[in-house]
PDB file of C-alpha atoms in Angstrom:
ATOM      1  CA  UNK A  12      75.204 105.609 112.179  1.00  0.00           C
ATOM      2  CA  UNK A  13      79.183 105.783 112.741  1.00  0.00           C
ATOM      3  CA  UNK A  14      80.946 109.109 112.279  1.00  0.00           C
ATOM      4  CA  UNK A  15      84.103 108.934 109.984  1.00  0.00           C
ATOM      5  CA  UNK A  16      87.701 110.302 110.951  1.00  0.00           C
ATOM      6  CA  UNK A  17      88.865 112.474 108.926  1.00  0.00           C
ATOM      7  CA  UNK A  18      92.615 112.141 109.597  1.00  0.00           C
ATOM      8  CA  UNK A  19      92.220 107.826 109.712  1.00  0.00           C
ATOM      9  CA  UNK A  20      89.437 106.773 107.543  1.00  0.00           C
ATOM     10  CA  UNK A  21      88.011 104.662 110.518  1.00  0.00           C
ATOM     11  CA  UNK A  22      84.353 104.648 112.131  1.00  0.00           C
ATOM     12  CA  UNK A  23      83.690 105.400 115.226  1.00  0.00           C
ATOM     13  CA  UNK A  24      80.306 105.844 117.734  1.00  0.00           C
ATOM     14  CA  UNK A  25      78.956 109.675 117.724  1.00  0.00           C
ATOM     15  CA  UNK A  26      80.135 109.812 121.827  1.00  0.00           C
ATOM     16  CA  UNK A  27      83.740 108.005 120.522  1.00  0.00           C
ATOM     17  CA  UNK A  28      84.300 110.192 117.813  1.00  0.00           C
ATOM     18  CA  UNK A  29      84.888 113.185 120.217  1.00  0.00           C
ATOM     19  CA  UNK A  30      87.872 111.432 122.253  1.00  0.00           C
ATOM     20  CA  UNK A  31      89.408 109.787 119.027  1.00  0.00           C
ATOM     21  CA  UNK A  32      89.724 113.150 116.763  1.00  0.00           C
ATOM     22  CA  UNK A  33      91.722 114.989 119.456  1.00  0.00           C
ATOM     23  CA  UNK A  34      94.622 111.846 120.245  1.00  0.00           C
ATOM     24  CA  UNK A  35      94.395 110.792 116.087  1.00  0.00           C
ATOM     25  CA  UNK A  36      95.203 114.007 115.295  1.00  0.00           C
ATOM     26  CA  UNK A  37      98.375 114.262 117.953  1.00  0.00           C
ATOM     27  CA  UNK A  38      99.387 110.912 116.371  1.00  0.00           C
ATOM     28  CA  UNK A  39      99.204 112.427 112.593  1.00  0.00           C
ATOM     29  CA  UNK A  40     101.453 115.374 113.901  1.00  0.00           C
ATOM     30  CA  UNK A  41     104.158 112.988 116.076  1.00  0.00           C
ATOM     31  CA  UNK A  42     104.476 110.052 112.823  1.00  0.00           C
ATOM     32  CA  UNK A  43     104.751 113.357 110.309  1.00  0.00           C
ATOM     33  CA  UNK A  44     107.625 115.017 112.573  1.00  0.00           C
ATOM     34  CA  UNK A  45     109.507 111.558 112.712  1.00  0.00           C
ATOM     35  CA  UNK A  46     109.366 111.716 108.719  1.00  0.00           C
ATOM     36  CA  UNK A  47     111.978 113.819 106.747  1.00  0.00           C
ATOM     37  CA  UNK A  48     110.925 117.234 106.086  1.00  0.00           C
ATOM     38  CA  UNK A  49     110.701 116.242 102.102  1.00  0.00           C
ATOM     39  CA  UNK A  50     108.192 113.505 103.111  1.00  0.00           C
ATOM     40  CA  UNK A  51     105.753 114.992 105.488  1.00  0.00           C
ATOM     41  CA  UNK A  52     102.407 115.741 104.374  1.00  0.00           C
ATOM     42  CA  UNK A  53     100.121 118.630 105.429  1.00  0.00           C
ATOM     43  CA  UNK A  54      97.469 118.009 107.541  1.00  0.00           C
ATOM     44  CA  UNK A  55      94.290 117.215 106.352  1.00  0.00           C
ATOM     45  CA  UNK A  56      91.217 119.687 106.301  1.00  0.00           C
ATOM     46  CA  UNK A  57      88.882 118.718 108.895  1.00  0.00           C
ATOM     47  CA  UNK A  58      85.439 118.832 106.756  1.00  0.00           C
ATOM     48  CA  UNK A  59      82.686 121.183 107.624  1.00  0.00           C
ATOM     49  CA  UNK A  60      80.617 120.674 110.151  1.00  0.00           C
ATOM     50  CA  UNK A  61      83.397 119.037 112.284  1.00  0.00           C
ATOM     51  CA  UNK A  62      82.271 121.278 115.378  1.00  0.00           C
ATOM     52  CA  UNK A  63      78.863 119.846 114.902  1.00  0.00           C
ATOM     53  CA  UNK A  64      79.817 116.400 115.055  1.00  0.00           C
ATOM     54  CA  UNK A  65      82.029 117.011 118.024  1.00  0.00           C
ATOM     55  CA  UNK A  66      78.878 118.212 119.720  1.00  0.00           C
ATOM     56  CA  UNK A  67      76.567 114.849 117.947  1.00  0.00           C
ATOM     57  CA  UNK A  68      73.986 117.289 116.324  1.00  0.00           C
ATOM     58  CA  UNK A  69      74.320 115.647 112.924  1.00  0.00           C
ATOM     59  CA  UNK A  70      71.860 112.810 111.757  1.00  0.00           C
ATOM     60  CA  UNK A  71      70.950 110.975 109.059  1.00  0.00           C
ATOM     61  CA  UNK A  72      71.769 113.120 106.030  1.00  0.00           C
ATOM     62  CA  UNK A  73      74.548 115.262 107.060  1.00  0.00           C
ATOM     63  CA  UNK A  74      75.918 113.013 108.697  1.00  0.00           C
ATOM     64  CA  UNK A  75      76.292 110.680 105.672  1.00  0.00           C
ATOM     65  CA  UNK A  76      77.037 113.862 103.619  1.00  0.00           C
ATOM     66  CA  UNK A  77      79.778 114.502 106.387  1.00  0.00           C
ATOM     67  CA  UNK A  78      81.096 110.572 106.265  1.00  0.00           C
ATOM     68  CA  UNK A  79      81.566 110.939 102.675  1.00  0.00           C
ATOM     69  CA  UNK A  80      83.404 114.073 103.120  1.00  0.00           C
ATOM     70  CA  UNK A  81      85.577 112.631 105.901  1.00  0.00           C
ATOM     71  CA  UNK A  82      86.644 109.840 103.408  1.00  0.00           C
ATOM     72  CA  UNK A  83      87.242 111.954 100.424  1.00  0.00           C
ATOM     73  CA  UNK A  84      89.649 114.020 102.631  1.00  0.00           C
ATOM     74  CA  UNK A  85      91.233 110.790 103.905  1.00  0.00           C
ATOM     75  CA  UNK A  86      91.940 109.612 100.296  1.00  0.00           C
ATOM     76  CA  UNK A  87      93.313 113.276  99.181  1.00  0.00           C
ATOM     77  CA  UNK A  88      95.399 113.864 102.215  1.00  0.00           C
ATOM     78  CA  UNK A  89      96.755 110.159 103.685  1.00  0.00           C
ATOM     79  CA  UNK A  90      96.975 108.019 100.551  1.00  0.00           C
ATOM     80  CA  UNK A  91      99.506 108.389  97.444  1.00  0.00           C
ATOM     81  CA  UNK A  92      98.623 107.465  94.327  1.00  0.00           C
ATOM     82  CA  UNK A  93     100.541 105.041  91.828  1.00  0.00           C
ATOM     83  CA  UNK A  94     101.730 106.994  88.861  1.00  0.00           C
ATOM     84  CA  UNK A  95     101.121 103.965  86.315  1.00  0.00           C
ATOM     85  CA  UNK A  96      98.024 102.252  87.335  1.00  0.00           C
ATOM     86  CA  UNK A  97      96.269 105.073  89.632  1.00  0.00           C
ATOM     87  CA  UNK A  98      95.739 103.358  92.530  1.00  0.00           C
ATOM     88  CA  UNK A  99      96.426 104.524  95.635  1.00  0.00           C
ATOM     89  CA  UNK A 100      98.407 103.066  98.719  1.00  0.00           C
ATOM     90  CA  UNK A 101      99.478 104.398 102.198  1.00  0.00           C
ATOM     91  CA  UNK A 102     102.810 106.051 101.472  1.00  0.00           C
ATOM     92  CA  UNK A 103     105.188 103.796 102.769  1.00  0.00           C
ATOM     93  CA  UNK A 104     103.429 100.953 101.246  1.00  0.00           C
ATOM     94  CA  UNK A 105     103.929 102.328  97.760  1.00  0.00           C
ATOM     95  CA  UNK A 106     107.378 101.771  96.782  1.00  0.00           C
ATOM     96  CA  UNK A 107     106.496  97.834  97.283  1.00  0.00           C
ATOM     97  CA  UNK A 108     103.728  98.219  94.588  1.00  0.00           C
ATOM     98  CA  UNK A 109     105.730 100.001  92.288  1.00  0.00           C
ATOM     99  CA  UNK A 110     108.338  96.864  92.372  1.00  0.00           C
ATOM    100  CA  UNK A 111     106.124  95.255  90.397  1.00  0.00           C
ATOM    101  CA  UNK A 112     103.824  97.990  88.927  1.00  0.00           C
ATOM    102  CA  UNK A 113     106.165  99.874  85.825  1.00  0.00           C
ATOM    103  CA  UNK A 114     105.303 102.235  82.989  1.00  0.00           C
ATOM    104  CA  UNK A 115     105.385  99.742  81.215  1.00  0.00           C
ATOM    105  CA  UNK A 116     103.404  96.836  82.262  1.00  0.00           C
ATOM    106  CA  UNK A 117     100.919  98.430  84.943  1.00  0.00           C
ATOM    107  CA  UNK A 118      98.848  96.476  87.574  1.00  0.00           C
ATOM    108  CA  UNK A 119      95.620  96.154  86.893  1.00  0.00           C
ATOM    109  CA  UNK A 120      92.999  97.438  89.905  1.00  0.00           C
ATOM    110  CA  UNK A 121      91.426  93.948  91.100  1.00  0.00           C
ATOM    111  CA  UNK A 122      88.401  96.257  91.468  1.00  0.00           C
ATOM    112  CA  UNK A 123      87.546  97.518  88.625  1.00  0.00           C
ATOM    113  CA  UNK A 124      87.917  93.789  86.950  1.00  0.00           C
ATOM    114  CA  UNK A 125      85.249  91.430  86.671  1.00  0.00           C
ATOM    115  CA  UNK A 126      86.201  87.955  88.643  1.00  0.00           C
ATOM    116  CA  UNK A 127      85.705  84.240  88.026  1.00  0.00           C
ATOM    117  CA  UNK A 128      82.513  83.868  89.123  1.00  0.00           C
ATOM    118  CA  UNK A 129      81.214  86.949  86.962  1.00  0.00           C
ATOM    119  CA  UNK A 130      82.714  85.493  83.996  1.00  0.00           C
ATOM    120  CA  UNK A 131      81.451  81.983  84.048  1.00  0.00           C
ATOM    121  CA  UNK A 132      77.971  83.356  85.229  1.00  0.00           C
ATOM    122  CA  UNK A 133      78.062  85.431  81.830  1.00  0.00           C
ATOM    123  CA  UNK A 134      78.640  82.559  79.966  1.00  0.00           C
ATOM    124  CA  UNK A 135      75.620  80.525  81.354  1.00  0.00           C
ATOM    125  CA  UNK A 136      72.531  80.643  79.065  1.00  0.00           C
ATOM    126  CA  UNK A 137      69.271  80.645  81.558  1.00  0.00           C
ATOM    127  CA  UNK A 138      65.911  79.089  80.242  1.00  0.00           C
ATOM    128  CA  UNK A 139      63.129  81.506  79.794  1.00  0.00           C
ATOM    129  CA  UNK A 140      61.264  82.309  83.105  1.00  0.00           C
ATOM    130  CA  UNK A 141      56.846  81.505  81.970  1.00  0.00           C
ATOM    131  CA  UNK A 142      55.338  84.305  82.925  1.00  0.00           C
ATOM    132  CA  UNK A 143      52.352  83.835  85.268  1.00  0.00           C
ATOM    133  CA  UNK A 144      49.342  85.974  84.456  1.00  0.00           C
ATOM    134  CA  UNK A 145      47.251  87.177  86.984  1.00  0.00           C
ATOM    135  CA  UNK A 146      43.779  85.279  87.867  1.00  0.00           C
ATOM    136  CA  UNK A 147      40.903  86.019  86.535  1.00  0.00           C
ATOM    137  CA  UNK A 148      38.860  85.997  89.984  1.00  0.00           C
ATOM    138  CA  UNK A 149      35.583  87.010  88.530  1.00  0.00           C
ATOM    139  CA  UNK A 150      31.761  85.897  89.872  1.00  0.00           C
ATOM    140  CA  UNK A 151      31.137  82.199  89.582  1.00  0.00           C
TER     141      UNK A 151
END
């Protein structure tokens, strides 16, 4: 199973994991000092457990309870969240959403909406399936 970043949101291999942390985490620090001091963001937490990861002594469970951590930090700590419609963006790519996104006439989250295909589907009416009843395999 592939181990989460916390500071990236991306997967990597339990032996990659341990070279990528180290040089993502120099590249969080070097982008956030080229930002104004008004803009930059604190780092975010590395989740518990991080040490044990580092060392690939979590499996199965914890390491999907760890994954899920990783990506909750991720969201709290890297994206920014639209103020009308809630989504959330990487920072610099929020102003362009909020061009079109206003108090008052929000996006809508293309994820939370049904589609095409759901909607026409809902509208088909399917004959009733016969149910088959099980044999009667008795002595002949």
């Amino acid at each position: 199973m592939p181990v989460t970043c916390y500071l990236c949101g991306r997967d990597f291999g339990s032996r990659s994991i341990v070279i990528h942390v180290p040089n993502c985490l120099k590249k969080w620090e070097d982008e956030q000092k080229k930002l104004p001091k008004s803009k930059r963001r604190p780092l975010p937490k590395a989740p518990e457990h991080l040490d044990e990861i580092m060392a690939g002594k979590l499996e199965g469970e914890e390491l999907k309870r760890f994954n899920e951590a990783a990506i909750g930090e991720w969201n709290r700590a890297v994206l920014a969240e639209c103020e009308h419609c809630g989504r959330t963006f990487f920072p610099h790519k929020l102003a362009k959403h909020q061009k079109s996104c206003t108090k008052e006439k929000p996006m809508i989250n293309p994820n939370k909406v049904r589609g095409n295909a759901s909607k026409l589907e809902s509208l088909v009416s399917y004959p009733e399936q016969k149910v088959v009843g099980a044999r009667h395999t008795g002595d002949r």
